[in-house]
Structures are given as structure tokens and as C-alpha cells.
């Protein structure tokens, strides 16, 4: 922009200076020509006066005429202060005020003589070799009494004064031009700056808009074309700012959706480079976005199976859906969907890859299948027993009172077991589906423990098992009292069932400080028995439905295999945790931690 201002200034200076120079030269030439014309007119008038007052037709020999005419010329020079020359009609110089006529050339071919012969007066300017200066010559013909031309009178004056005047004029003109040129430069610069400043402002605003500063605006002070351009730039900036705000808003929403999606999104462009990676892809594939973004799909670190699927989608240009098992970074079952991206003209421009982690779904399906199998298996045993003994009774064993009574007892026991199993399945289903919400209220823990122990005293007495409790005072929970009691009864029942006669089952409750300090205080409940214990390999699975450490022993104890699974769900519903510590032959301890409230 500064270069444009300089160019505009120089152009204006050249235009102004050139115009003034041409005008000055024209005026100087006009003045010079006018001055010369005035001198020519004056010389002709003087020659006419000299022709009238002098005798220029004297006859005689040359040697007598030359001194005469020379004397006349010298006398006239005193009055005219100009060189006077008399020339005969044949060009012979008969008298000259400055030179010896005898030594002078024939002047018939002189320009002023030739012009005077034709027009009655002749003028010329030429350099005088004798005087070493420019001279103005004027000549008129001299006529005799018959009107015939008898000679020519010529006056010559030096143009030194004229040339000096012209030099002074040129000096004044050049001085004026320099002053005018300087003034023109200042004025031109101010004009150029006035014209280019709005354009500079518009250019700066346009550059700021290019640099995404959409708040920049042009300050318009005029309504000319430049002002209208500035207003147009401002309207364009308003429109761009509004559009960019919309784009940023949509981009933020899209980014939020992509970053918080559970599914992995990966996009490959037409150059086969990965141009989009969300956070779920990093978690699923086990590679950071820096290891994937911007690299070609077959060069970036990723699963080989995924690379093959992308290549297949590019080659076939068709939708692909596959389930694959990836073992890195952890074992996962993924549903991979690959869709070719087509532009408006149907031209291929990339591949969109969507990764769904369906490991949990497949695990749930497997658990559902196993649950159905386990339920069927668990129901089959008591149903088979009831059916078998019933058939035996119908076949004739009913007549044997003792045998019939024994078979009926077995049928009753199996029916009771079947009833408990169905009841536990229904209870677990209600808990998992959350059809029965928790009735939370401030609850005293020590009273719940006491009631639970009282309910289990008769069962413990049958095996001569000692029950004990140790609980701090004033322990309160925000909990469902019935559900907490159900947790304790299930764990106490397990402890009694798997503890030999004469053993012990104890309950301990205490307040503990969690990692968060007093604001995160919790209550720890420990149910410990001196039973047979649980092998370490079975500890991770004991909360699974129908999982039994010793299947024969569990069935003989009347267990359904669902008690610990119910306990785990109830503890989770109370936002608590449960874990187990056990050693074969040394007993088992279940440790529950629940949030506490202060009364």
C-alpha cells in the first residue's frame, strides 16, 4: 500500500511538474518570440528613417563611394548603437560601421538580403564570427528616383541583452518550478495519503478477517466509492462472523458428541490418511490420536484386521459390517461398520469407520444363556426327585407306611427347595430390574444387627454355633432397613451353613474414615465365620449367580446359589462395596462398606 501511495504521489508530481514545465517553456518561447518581433519592427522603422534622411544613390567610383558610405554608417551608429551596413544592389558592401567594406564578402546570398529583395524587409538571426555573438539582422531595399532598387540598408544589433533577459526568465521559471514541484510533492502526498488511507484501512481489516478476527471493522467517513467499499467489507465481516459463530457452535456440538460417544469414530480421507479420531477409538484400539492422526491407515499403528477391512472397503466401495475379537490392549469383541463416503457427483472421498464395543452385550448374552441353563439344571433336580418318588408311591409304595412317609418327606423337602429357588430367582429379578425401589431412611445399624442375629439363633443352635456381635454406638445409615437386614441374614446363613458344628460366626460394625476424610466417612460391617473357607481361585466368582464352590455340599445345605448375587446387588444399590477374604480351613470374612450419616 505504501508503494501505491508513492507511485500515486510521483504520478501527481510528474503531472503537475510536467504541466508547469510545458507551460513555462511555452511562455518563455512566446516571450522570446515577442521580444524578437518587437526588435525587428523597431529596426525596420529605424531603417526607414535612415533611408529617408540619407543619400544612398550617390554615383561614382567605388574608391570614392566606400569612404562616403562608411562615414555615413559610422555616423548613424552613434545614434542607433547598432551596426549599420550599406550594400549595393549586386551584393557589394560599400559601407559598414564596424568593418572594412573592402575586406567583406558579397552579401547578396545573405538571408536577410534575399528576404528583403522578395518581401521588402528581411530578418535573420545568426552567429557573428567577427563579434562572437548572436546578432539580429534587418534589411530593407533602397530605391532610386525611378523606383528601382539601388542597394540595401542593413542594421544588426546584438541579442546579448535579449538572451540575458531570457536567461533571467528561465532562472525565474526553474526556481518557480522547483518551489512549485516541492509544493506539488507535499500536496500530492497529502492527496495520495487521503486517497490510500481508507484503502489501507480496508486492506488491514481484510487481512484481520483473513486471520479470523471477525470483529475488525472499517471506519467509513465518506459515502464515495471507497466508503461504499468499506461498508461492503463491514457487511461481509458481519456475515462471516455470524456464519463462523454458527460453524463454531455446530463444530463444538459435533466435537462434544464425537468425544463423548461410546462408539469409536475413525475417518479416512481420499488420500487414505486418517483425518478424524475420537477419544473412544484411542481407548478401543489402545493407540493415542498422535499415533493415528494424519498418517495413512496402512502405516499408522493399529490392528491388522482393521487395516484389512479398510482396504477392502476402499477396493469394493461397499458397506461392510464385521464382528472381530481384538486382544490389544484388552480382549474385546468389536462390531466394526465401514461406510464409503461419496461426494455429490458420486466420487469416492473416504471411509467412515464406526467401532462398537459389544463385549458387555455378548457377555450378558452369555450370562443370560448360562442363567437359563443353570435355572433349568437347578429346577431339574428337585422336579426329577418329586416326579420319581411320586411315581414310586403310585406304583405301590404307598401301602408301605414307613416307605411312603420317607418318600413324602423327600418330596416335601424338594418342594421347599424348589420354592426357595423360585423365590430367589424372582427376588433377584426384581432387584436387578429395580422394580422395587429402596425405601431409604435414617436407620440404626446396631438394632438391625441384633434383630438379624435373633432371627438366625435357632439355625445356629442346631449346629451349636456361637453368634456374636460388636458394634459401635450411634451408627446410622441412610438405607432401606429391610434390605440391610436381608444382606445380613443371607451372609449369616452362609456362615452358619458352611461352618462345622461348634464353630463361631461374628458380626462387627465400626465407623471408618475414607480417603476423602470426615466428609466421606463410611461404616464397615464385617461378617466372619470359622468355616471351611473358600479356595483363592474361586474368590473372584463367588458373587456370580448359581456359582458354587462345592456343589454337593451346597445342595445338601439347601442353598440355591443366588444368595451372594442378591447380596452384591443390594450393596451396589446402597452405593456401597463388598469384598471377601478367605482361606481354606480358616474361615471366611465378608467386608461391607456403606456411606454413613450423623443423626
Coordinates of C-alpha atoms in Angstrom, one line a residue:
X1 CA 0.0 0.0 0.0
X2 CA 2.9 2.4 0.7
X3 CA 4.3 1.6 -2.7
X4 CA 0.9 2.5 -4.2
X5 CA 1.0 5.8 -2.3
X6 CA 4.5 6.6 -3.5
X7 CA 3.5 5.7 -7.1
X8 CA 0.4 7.9 -6.9
X9 CA 2.5 10.8 -5.4
X10 CA 5.1 10.5 -8.1
X11 CA 2.4 10.4 -10.8
X12 CA 0.7 13.5 -9.4
X13 CA 4.1 15.3 -9.1
X14 CA 5.1 14.4 -12.7
X15 CA 1.7 15.5 -14.0
X16 CA 1.8 18.8 -12.1
X17 CA 5.5 19.4 -12.7
X18 CA 5.2 18.4 -16.4
X19 CA 2.3 20.7 -16.9
X20 CA 4.0 23.6 -15.3
X21 CA 7.2 22.9 -17.2
X22 CA 5.4 22.8 -20.6
X23 CA 3.5 26.0 -19.7
X24 CA 6.8 27.7 -18.6
X25 CA 8.6 26.7 -21.8
X26 CA 5.7 27.9 -23.9
X27 CA 5.6 31.2 -22.1
X28 CA 9.3 31.7 -22.3
X29 CA 9.3 30.9 -26.1
X30 CA 6.3 33.2 -26.6
X31 CA 8.1 36.0 -24.7
X32 CA 11.3 35.5 -26.6
X33 CA 9.5 35.5 -30.0
X34 CA 7.5 38.6 -29.0
X35 CA 10.7 40.4 -28.0
X36 CA 12.4 39.5 -31.2
X37 CA 9.4 40.6 -33.3
X38 CA 9.4 43.9 -31.4
X39 CA 13.1 44.4 -32.1
X40 CA 12.6 43.5 -35.8
X41 CA 9.8 46.2 -36.0
X42 CA 12.0 48.8 -34.4
X43 CA 14.9 48.0 -36.7
X44 CA 12.7 48.3 -39.8
X45 CA 11.4 51.7 -38.6
X46 CA 14.9 53.0 -38.0
X47 CA 16.0 51.7 -41.4
X48 CA 13.1 53.6 -43.0
X49 CA 14.1 56.8 -41.2
X50 CA 17.7 56.3 -42.3
X51 CA 16.6 55.7 -45.9
X52 CA 14.6 58.9 -45.9
X53 CA 17.3 61.1 -44.3
X54 CA 20.4 59.8 -46.1
X55 CA 21.7 60.0 -49.7
X56 CA 22.1 56.4 -50.7
X57 CA 22.0 56.8 -54.5
X58 CA 25.3 58.7 -55.0
X59 CA 27.2 57.8 -58.2
X60 CA 30.9 57.4 -58.6
X61 CA 33.8 55.1 -58.4
X62 CA 34.0 52.5 -55.5
X63 CA 37.1 54.0 -54.0
X64 CA 35.2 57.3 -53.5
X65 CA 31.9 55.7 -52.5
X66 CA 33.2 53.4 -49.9
X67 CA 34.6 56.1 -47.6
X68 CA 31.4 58.1 -48.0
X69 CA 29.1 55.3 -47.1
X70 CA 31.3 54.1 -44.4
X71 CA 31.3 57.5 -42.9
X72 CA 27.5 57.7 -43.1
X73 CA 27.3 54.3 -41.4
X74 CA 29.6 55.3 -38.6
X75 CA 27.6 58.5 -38.1
X76 CA 24.3 56.6 -37.9
X77 CA 25.7 54.1 -35.5
X78 CA 26.3 56.8 -33.0
X79 CA 22.5 57.4 -32.9
X80 CA 21.3 53.8 -33.3
X81 CA 24.0 52.0 -31.3
X82 CA 23.7 49.3 -33.9
X83 CA 25.9 48.1 -36.8
X84 CA 25.0 49.8 -40.0
X85 CA 25.8 48.4 -43.4
X86 CA 25.1 49.6 -46.9
X87 CA 25.0 47.0 -49.7
X88 CA 24.8 47.7 -53.4
X89 CA 22.2 46.0 -55.5
X90 CA 24.8 43.5 -56.7
X91 CA 25.7 42.5 -53.1
X92 CA 28.9 44.5 -52.9
X93 CA 29.3 46.1 -49.4
X94 CA 30.0 49.9 -49.9
X95 CA 29.8 50.9 -46.2
X96 CA 30.0 49.3 -42.7
X97 CA 30.2 50.9 -39.3
X98 CA 32.2 48.1 -37.8
X99 CA 34.3 46.5 -40.5
X100 CA 36.3 47.5 -43.6
X101 CA 33.9 47.1 -46.6
X102 CA 36.8 46.2 -48.9
X103 CA 37.5 43.1 -46.9
X104 CA 33.9 41.9 -46.6
X105 CA 32.3 39.2 -48.8
X106 CA 29.5 39.7 -51.2
X107 CA 26.3 39.8 -49.2
X108 CA 23.8 39.0 -52.0
X109 CA 23.3 35.5 -50.6
X110 CA 22.6 36.6 -47.1
X111 CA 19.2 35.5 -45.8
X112 CA 18.0 39.0 -44.8
X113 CA 19.0 40.4 -48.2
X114 CA 17.2 37.7 -50.1
X115 CA 14.1 38.2 -48.0
X116 CA 14.2 42.0 -48.4
X117 CA 14.5 41.6 -52.1
X118 CA 11.4 39.5 -52.2
X119 CA 9.3 40.9 -49.4
X120 CA 10.5 44.5 -48.9
X121 CA 12.1 43.7 -45.5
X122 CA 14.2 40.8 -44.3
X123 CA 15.2 39.4 -40.9
X124 CA 17.5 36.8 -39.7
X125 CA 19.4 35.7 -36.6
X126 CA 22.8 34.2 -36.9
X127 CA 26.1 34.0 -35.1
X128 CA 28.6 36.6 -35.9
X129 CA 32.1 35.2 -36.3
X130 CA 33.6 38.7 -36.1
X131 CA 31.9 39.7 -32.9
X132 CA 31.5 36.1 -31.5
X133 CA 27.8 36.6 -30.5
X134 CA 24.4 36.1 -31.9
X135 CA 23.1 39.1 -34.0
X136 CA 19.7 40.1 -35.2
X137 CA 19.9 41.4 -38.8
X138 CA 17.2 43.5 -40.5
X139 CA 17.5 44.8 -44.1
X140 CA 15.3 46.9 -46.5
X141 CA 15.9 47.8 -50.2
X142 CA 16.9 51.4 -51.2
X143 CA 15.2 52.7 -54.3
X144 CA 16.3 55.5 -56.7
X145 CA 14.1 58.1 -58.2
X146 CA 12.7 55.7 -60.8
X147 CA 11.8 53.2 -58.1
X148 CA 14.4 50.8 -58.9
X149 CA 16.4 49.0 -56.2
X150 CA 19.8 50.6 -56.0
X151 CA 21.0 49.0 -52.7
X152 CA 20.1 47.7 -49.3
X153 CA 20.4 49.2 -45.8
X154 CA 21.0 46.7 -43.0
X155 CA 21.0 47.1 -39.2
X156 CA 22.4 44.5 -36.9
X157 CA 22.1 44.5 -33.1
X158 CA 23.5 42.1 -30.5
X159 CA 21.0 39.7 -28.9
X160 CA 23.0 39.5 -25.8
X161 CA 20.5 41.6 -23.8
X162 CA 17.6 39.5 -25.1
X163 CA 19.4 36.3 -24.3
X164 CA 20.2 37.6 -20.8
X165 CA 16.6 38.5 -20.3
X166 CA 15.6 35.0 -21.5
X167 CA 18.2 33.5 -19.1
X168 CA 16.7 35.5 -16.2
X169 CA 13.3 34.3 -17.3
X170 CA 14.4 30.7 -17.4
X171 CA 16.1 31.1 -14.0
X172 CA 12.9 32.5 -12.5
X173 CA 10.9 29.9 -14.2
X174 CA 13.1 27.0 -12.9
X175 CA 13.1 28.5 -9.4
X176 CA 9.4 28.8 -9.5
X177 CA 9.1 25.2 -10.9
X178 CA 11.3 23.8 -8.1
X179 CA 9.2 25.6 -5.5
X180 CA 6.0 24.5 -7.2
X181 CA 7.4 21.0 -7.6
X182 CA 8.1 20.8 -3.8
X183 CA 4.6 22.2 -3.1
X184 CA 3.2 19.8 -5.6
X185 CA 5.1 16.9 -3.9
X186 CA 3.6 17.9 -0.5
X187 CA 0.1 18.4 -1.9
X188 CA 0.4 15.2 -4.0
X189 CA 1.5 13.2 -0.9
X190 CA -1.4 14.5 1.1
X191 CA -3.8 13.8 -1.7
X192 CA -2.4 10.3 -2.2
X193 CA -2.5 9.7 1.6
X194 CA -6.1 10.9 1.7
X195 CA -6.9 8.5 -1.1
X196 CA -4.9 5.5 0.1
X197 CA -5.6 5.7 3.8
X198 CA -9.2 4.3 3.5
X199 CA -7.8 1.6 1.2
X200 CA -5.1 0.8 3.7
X201 CA -7.7 0.6 6.4
X202 CA -9.8 -1.7 4.2
X203 CA -6.7 -3.9 3.4
X204 CA -5.8 -4.1 7.1
X205 CA -9.4 -5.1 8.0
X206 CA -9.4 -7.7 5.2
X207 CA -6.1 -9.2 6.5
X208 CA -7.5 -9.3 10.0
X209 CA -10.6 -11.1 8.7
X210 CA -8.3 -13.5 6.9
X211 CA -6.6 -14.1 10.2
X212 CA -10.1 -15.0 11.7
X213 CA -10.5 -11.7 13.6
X214 CA -14.2 -11.2 12.5
X215 CA -14.7 -8.3 14.9
X216 CA -12.5 -5.9 12.8
X217 CA -14.5 -3.2 11.0
X218 CA -13.7 -0.4 8.5
X219 CA -14.3 3.2 9.8
X220 CA -16.2 4.9 6.9
X221 CA -16.4 8.7 6.9
X222 CA -17.5 9.3 3.3
X223 CA -20.2 8.0 1.0
X224 CA -18.0 7.8 -2.1
X225 CA -16.9 4.6 -3.9
X226 CA -14.2 3.9 -1.2
X227 CA -16.7 4.4 1.6
X228 CA -19.2 2.1 -0.1
X229 CA -16.4 -0.5 -0.4
X230 CA -15.7 -0.2 3.3
X231 CA -19.4 -0.6 4.1
X232 CA -19.5 -3.7 1.9
X233 CA -16.4 -5.1 3.8
X234 CA -18.2 -4.4 7.1
X235 CA -21.3 -6.2 5.9
X236 CA -19.2 -9.1 4.7
X237 CA -17.4 -9.3 8.1
X238 CA -20.8 -9.3 9.9
X239 CA -22.0 -12.1 7.6
X240 CA -18.7 -14.1 8.1
X241 CA -18.8 -13.6 11.9
X242 CA -22.4 -14.9 12.0
X243 CA -21.5 -17.8 9.8
X244 CA -18.4 -18.6 11.8
X245 CA -20.3 -18.4 15.0
X246 CA -22.7 -20.9 13.6
X247 CA -19.9 -23.1 12.3
X248 CA -18.1 -23.0 15.7
X249 CA -21.3 -23.8 17.5
X250 CA -22.0 -26.7 15.3
X251 CA -18.4 -27.8 15.4
X252 CA -18.5 -27.6 19.2
X253 CA -21.7 -29.7 19.3
X254 CA -20.2 -32.2 16.9
X255 CA -17.0 -32.4 18.8
X256 CA -18.8 -32.9 22.0
X257 CA -20.9 -35.6 20.5
X258 CA -17.8 -37.3 19.0
X259 CA -15.7 -37.0 22.1
X260 CA -18.5 -38.4 24.4
X261 CA -19.7 -41.2 22.2
X262 CA -19.2 -44.6 23.5
X263 CA -18.6 -45.8 19.9
X264 CA -15.2 -45.2 18.2
X265 CA -15.3 -42.9 15.1
X266 CA -12.4 -43.0 12.7
X267 CA -12.4 -41.4 9.2
X268 CA -10.0 -41.9 6.3
X269 CA -9.9 -39.3 3.5
X270 CA -9.4 -39.8 -0.2
X271 CA -5.6 -39.7 0.2
X272 CA -6.0 -42.7 2.6
X273 CA -5.0 -40.6 5.6
X274 CA -6.7 -40.7 9.0
X275 CA -8.3 -37.3 9.5
X276 CA -10.7 -38.0 12.4
X277 CA -10.1 -39.9 15.6
X278 CA -12.3 -39.6 18.7
X279 CA -11.4 -40.5 22.3
X280 CA -13.3 -43.9 22.2
X281 CA -11.0 -45.0 19.3
X282 CA -8.0 -44.4 21.5
X283 CA -9.5 -46.4 24.3
X284 CA -10.6 -49.2 22.0
X285 CA -7.5 -49.6 19.8
X286 CA -5.0 -48.7 22.6
X287 CA -3.2 -46.0 20.5
X288 CA -3.1 -42.3 21.0
X289 CA -4.5 -39.9 18.4
X290 CA -1.0 -38.6 17.7
X291 CA -0.1 -42.1 16.6
X292 CA -3.0 -42.3 14.2
X293 CA -4.0 -38.7 13.1
X294 CA -2.5 -37.6 9.8
X295 CA -0.9 -40.9 8.9
X296 CA -2.0 -43.3 6.2
X297 CA -4.3 -46.0 7.5
X298 CA -1.9 -48.8 6.5
X299 CA 1.1 -47.1 8.1
X300 CA -0.4 -46.0 11.4
X301 CA -0.2 -48.2 14.4
X302 CA -3.4 -50.2 14.6
X303 CA -4.9 -53.6 14.5
X304 CA -4.1 -55.6 11.3
X305 CA -7.7 -56.8 11.0
X306 CA -9.0 -53.2 10.9
X307 CA -6.4 -52.3 8.2
X308 CA -7.6 -55.2 6.1
X309 CA -11.3 -54.1 6.5
X310 CA -10.5 -50.5 5.5
X311 CA -8.6 -51.7 2.4
X312 CA -11.5 -54.0 1.4
X313 CA -14.0 -51.1 1.8
X314 CA -11.8 -48.9 -0.4
X315 CA -11.4 -51.5 -3.1
X316 CA -15.1 -52.6 -3.2
X317 CA -16.6 -49.2 -2.3
X318 CA -19.4 -51.1 -0.4
X319 CA -20.7 -51.0 3.2
X320 CA -19.0 -53.6 5.4
X321 CA -20.1 -54.9 8.9
X322 CA -18.0 -57.4 10.8
X323 CA -17.5 -58.6 14.3
X324 CA -13.9 -59.1 15.4
X325 CA -12.1 -60.0 18.6
X326 CA -9.2 -57.7 19.4
X327 CA -6.8 -58.8 22.1
X328 CA -4.9 -55.5 22.5
X329 CA -5.0 -53.5 24.8
X330 CA -7.5 -55.9 26.4
X331 CA -9.7 -58.6 24.9
X332 CA -12.7 -57.0 23.3
X333 CA -15.5 -58.1 20.9
X334 CA -16.0 -55.2 18.4
X335 CA -18.7 -54.6 15.9
X336 CA -17.0 -52.8 13.0
X337 CA -19.0 -50.8 10.4
X338 CA -17.3 -49.3 7.4
X339 CA -19.2 -46.9 5.1
X340 CA -17.7 -45.4 1.9
X341 CA -18.1 -41.6 1.8
X342 CA -19.3 -40.3 -1.6
X343 CA -19.4 -36.7 -2.8
X344 CA -22.3 -35.2 -4.6
X345 CA -21.1 -36.4 -8.0
X346 CA -20.7 -40.0 -6.7
X347 CA -16.9 -39.7 -6.5
X348 CA -15.3 -41.7 -3.6
X349 CA -13.8 -39.4 -1.0
X350 CA -13.1 -41.6 2.0
X351 CA -14.2 -44.2 4.5
X352 CA -16.1 -43.8 7.8
X353 CA -15.3 -46.4 10.4
X354 CA -17.5 -46.9 13.5
X355 CA -16.3 -49.2 16.3
X356 CA -18.9 -50.6 18.8
X357 CA -17.6 -52.4 21.8
X358 CA -20.1 -55.2 22.2
X359 CA -18.1 -57.2 24.8
X360 CA -20.6 -56.4 27.6
X361 CA -23.6 -57.3 25.3
X362 CA -22.0 -60.6 24.4
X363 CA -21.1 -61.2 28.0
X364 CA -24.7 -60.5 29.1
X365 CA -26.0 -62.8 26.4
X366 CA -23.7 -65.5 27.6
X367 CA -24.7 -64.9 31.2
X368 CA -28.3 -65.0 30.2
X369 CA -27.8 -68.2 28.4
X370 CA -25.8 -69.6 31.3
X371 CA -28.5 -68.4 33.7
X372 CA -31.2 -70.2 31.7
X373 CA -29.1 -73.3 31.7
X374 CA -28.3 -73.1 35.4
X375 CA -32.0 -72.4 36.3
X376 CA -33.0 -75.4 34.1
X377 CA -30.4 -77.5 35.8
X378 CA -31.3 -76.4 39.3
X379 CA -35.0 -76.9 38.7
X380 CA -34.5 -80.3 37.0
X381 CA -33.1 -81.9 40.2
X382 CA -36.0 -81.2 42.6
X383 CA -38.6 -81.8 39.9
X384 CA -37.0 -85.1 39.0
X385 CA -36.9 -86.1 42.6
X386 CA -40.6 -85.2 43.1
X387 CA -41.6 -87.0 40.0
X388 CA -39.6 -90.1 40.7
X389 CA -40.8 -90.5 44.3
X390 CA -44.3 -89.7 43.2
X391 CA -44.2 -92.4 40.6
X392 CA -42.8 -94.9 43.2
X393 CA -45.7 -94.1 45.6
X394 CA -48.2 -94.5 42.8
X395 CA -46.6 -97.8 41.8
X396 CA -47.4 -99.4 45.2
X397 CA -45.0 -97.9 47.8
X398 CA -48.0 -96.0 49.3
X399 CA -49.1 -99.2 51.0
X400 CA -45.8 -99.4 53.0
X401 CA -46.4 -96.6 55.6
X402 CA -42.8 -96.2 56.6
X403 CA -41.6 -96.0 53.0
X404 CA -44.4 -93.7 52.0
X405 CA -43.7 -91.4 54.9
X406 CA -40.0 -91.3 53.9
X407 CA -40.8 -90.6 50.3
X408 CA -43.3 -87.9 51.2
X409 CA -40.7 -86.2 53.4
X410 CA -38.3 -86.2 50.4
X411 CA -41.0 -84.7 48.2
X412 CA -41.7 -82.0 50.8
X413 CA -38.0 -81.1 51.2
X414 CA -37.5 -80.9 47.4
X415 CA -40.7 -78.8 47.1
X416 CA -39.4 -76.5 49.7
X417 CA -36.1 -76.2 47.9
X418 CA -37.9 -75.6 44.7
X419 CA -40.0 -72.9 46.3
X420 CA -36.8 -71.2 47.7
X421 CA -35.2 -71.4 44.3
X422 CA -38.1 -69.8 42.5
X423 CA -38.4 -67.2 45.3
X424 CA -34.7 -66.3 45.0
X425 CA -35.0 -66.1 41.2
X426 CA -38.0 -63.7 41.5
X427 CA -36.2 -61.7 44.2
X428 CA -33.0 -61.3 42.1
X429 CA -35.1 -60.4 39.0
X430 CA -36.9 -57.6 41.0
X431 CA -33.6 -56.3 42.4
X432 CA -31.9 -56.2 39.0
X433 CA -34.8 -54.6 37.2
X434 CA -35.2 -52.1 40.1
X435 CA -38.9 -52.7 40.2
X436 CA -38.9 -52.4 43.9
X437 CA -37.2 -49.1 44.8
X438 CA -35.3 -48.7 48.1
X439 CA -37.2 -47.1 51.0
X440 CA -34.3 -45.0 52.3
X441 CA -34.5 -43.6 55.9
X442 CA -32.1 -43.0 58.8
X443 CA -31.5 -46.4 60.3
X444 CA -29.7 -47.5 63.4
X445 CA -27.3 -50.2 62.4
X446 CA -26.8 -52.0 65.8
X447 CA -30.6 -52.6 66.1
X448 CA -30.6 -54.2 62.6
X449 CA -27.7 -56.5 63.5
X450 CA -29.4 -57.5 66.8
X451 CA -32.6 -58.4 65.0
X452 CA -30.8 -60.3 62.3
X453 CA -28.8 -62.3 64.9
X454 CA -32.0 -63.1 66.8
X455 CA -33.6 -64.4 63.6
X456 CA -30.6 -66.8 63.0
X457 CA -30.2 -68.0 66.6
X458 CA -32.4 -71.1 66.1
X459 CA -30.4 -72.2 62.9
X460 CA -27.1 -71.6 64.8
X461 CA -28.3 -73.6 67.8
X462 CA -29.0 -76.7 65.7
X463 CA -25.3 -76.8 64.9
X464 CA -24.2 -75.4 68.2
X465 CA -22.6 -72.4 66.5
X466 CA -21.9 -69.3 68.6
X467 CA -23.2 -66.0 67.3
X468 CA -21.6 -62.7 68.5
X469 CA -21.7 -59.0 67.6
X470 CA -19.5 -56.0 68.2
X471 CA -20.9 -52.6 67.1
X472 CA -20.1 -49.0 67.9
X473 CA -22.9 -46.9 69.3
X474 CA -24.8 -44.4 67.3
X475 CA -24.1 -45.8 63.9
X476 CA -26.7 -44.6 61.5
X477 CA -27.2 -45.3 57.8
X478 CA -29.3 -43.7 55.1
X479 CA -30.6 -47.1 54.0
X480 CA -33.5 -49.5 53.4
X481 CA -33.8 -51.3 56.8
X482 CA -35.4 -54.5 55.2
X483 CA -32.7 -54.7 52.5
X484 CA -29.9 -54.3 55.0
X485 CA -31.4 -57.0 57.2
X486 CA -31.7 -59.2 54.1
X487 CA -28.0 -58.7 53.4
X488 CA -27.0 -59.6 57.0
X489 CA -29.3 -62.7 57.1
X490 CA -28.0 -64.1 53.8
X491 CA -24.4 -63.7 54.9
X492 CA -25.1 -65.1 58.4
X493 CA -27.0 -68.0 56.8
X494 CA -24.0 -68.7 54.6
X495 CA -21.6 -68.5 57.6
X496 CA -23.8 -71.0 59.6
X497 CA -24.2 -73.4 56.7
X498 CA -20.5 -73.6 55.9
X499 CA -19.3 -73.7 59.4
X500 CA -18.9 -77.0 61.2
X501 CA -20.6 -77.7 64.5
X502 CA -19.2 -75.9 67.4
X503 CA -17.9 -73.0 65.2
X504 CA -18.4 -69.3 65.5
X505 CA -19.9 -66.5 63.4
X506 CA -19.3 -62.9 64.4
X507 CA -20.6 -59.5 63.2
X508 CA -18.5 -56.4 63.7
X509 CA -19.5 -52.8 62.8
X510 CA -17.4 -49.7 63.0
X511 CA -17.0 -46.2 61.6
X512 CA -14.0 -45.6 59.3
X513 CA -12.6 -42.5 57.5
X514 CA -12.4 -42.9 53.8
X515 CA -9.8 -41.3 51.5
X516 CA -11.9 -38.1 51.5
X517 CA -11.6 -37.5 55.3
X518 CA -14.5 -36.8 57.6
X519 CA -16.8 -35.7 54.8
X520 CA -16.5 -39.1 53.3
X521 CA -17.0 -41.2 56.5
X522 CA -18.2 -44.8 56.0
X523 CA -19.4 -47.7 58.1
X524 CA -17.7 -51.1 57.8
X525 CA -19.6 -54.3 58.5
X526 CA -17.6 -57.5 58.8
X527 CA -19.3 -61.0 59.0
X528 CA -16.7 -63.5 59.9
X529 CA -17.0 -67.3 60.4
X530 CA -14.7 -70.1 61.3
X531 CA -16.0 -72.4 58.5
X532 CA -14.4 -74.4 55.7
X533 CA -13.2 -71.4 53.8
X534 CA -13.1 -70.7 50.0
X535 CA -10.2 -71.5 47.7
X536 CA -8.4 -68.5 46.3
X537 CA -9.2 -69.5 42.7
X538 CA -12.9 -69.3 43.4
X539 CA -13.0 -65.9 45.2
X540 CA -13.4 -63.8 42.0
X541 CA -16.6 -65.7 41.0
X542 CA -18.5 -66.3 44.2
X543 CA -20.9 -63.4 43.5
X544 CA -22.0 -64.9 40.2
X545 CA -25.4 -66.5 40.0
X546 CA -25.5 -70.2 40.7
X547 CA -21.8 -70.4 41.2
X548 CA -20.9 -72.9 44.0
X549 CA -17.5 -73.7 45.4
X550 CA -18.6 -77.2 46.5
X551 CA -21.8 -78.1 44.6
X552 CA -22.6 -81.3 46.5
X553 CA -22.2 -79.5 49.9
X554 CA -24.2 -76.5 48.7
X555 CA -27.2 -78.6 47.7
X556 CA -27.1 -80.6 50.9
X557 CA -27.2 -77.3 52.8
X558 CA -30.3 -76.2 51.0
X559 CA -28.6 -73.3 49.2
X560 CA -29.8 -72.0 45.8
X561 CA -26.6 -70.4 44.6
X562 CA -28.3 -67.0 44.3
X563 CA -27.8 -65.6 47.8
X564 CA -24.4 -63.9 47.3
X565 CA -25.6 -62.5 44.0
X566 CA -28.6 -60.9 45.7
X567 CA -26.3 -59.5 48.4
X568 CA -24.0 -58.0 45.8
X569 CA -26.8 -56.2 44.0
X570 CA -28.3 -54.9 47.3
X571 CA -24.9 -53.5 48.4
X572 CA -24.5 -51.8 45.0
X573 CA -27.9 -50.3 45.3
X574 CA -26.8 -48.7 48.6
X575 CA -23.7 -47.3 46.8
X576 CA -21.5 -49.5 48.9
X577 CA -18.8 -52.0 48.3
X578 CA -18.4 -55.7 49.3
X579 CA -15.3 -57.9 49.2
X580 CA -14.4 -61.3 50.6
X581 CA -11.3 -62.5 52.4
X582 CA -10.9 -66.3 52.9
X583 CA -8.5 -69.1 53.4
X584 CA -9.3 -72.8 53.1
X585 CA -9.8 -74.3 56.6
X586 CA -9.5 -70.9 58.4
X587 CA -12.9 -69.4 57.7
X588 CA -14.3 -66.6 55.6
X589 CA -14.9 -62.9 56.1
X590 CA -17.2 -60.7 54.1
X591 CA -16.5 -56.9 54.5
X592 CA -19.1 -54.4 53.5
X593 CA -18.6 -50.6 53.4
X594 CA -21.6 -48.3 53.3
X595 CA -22.0 -44.4 53.4
X596 CA -22.8 -43.1 56.9
X597 CA -25.0 -40.2 58.2
X598 CA -24.9 -38.5 61.5
X599 CA -28.2 -38.2 63.5

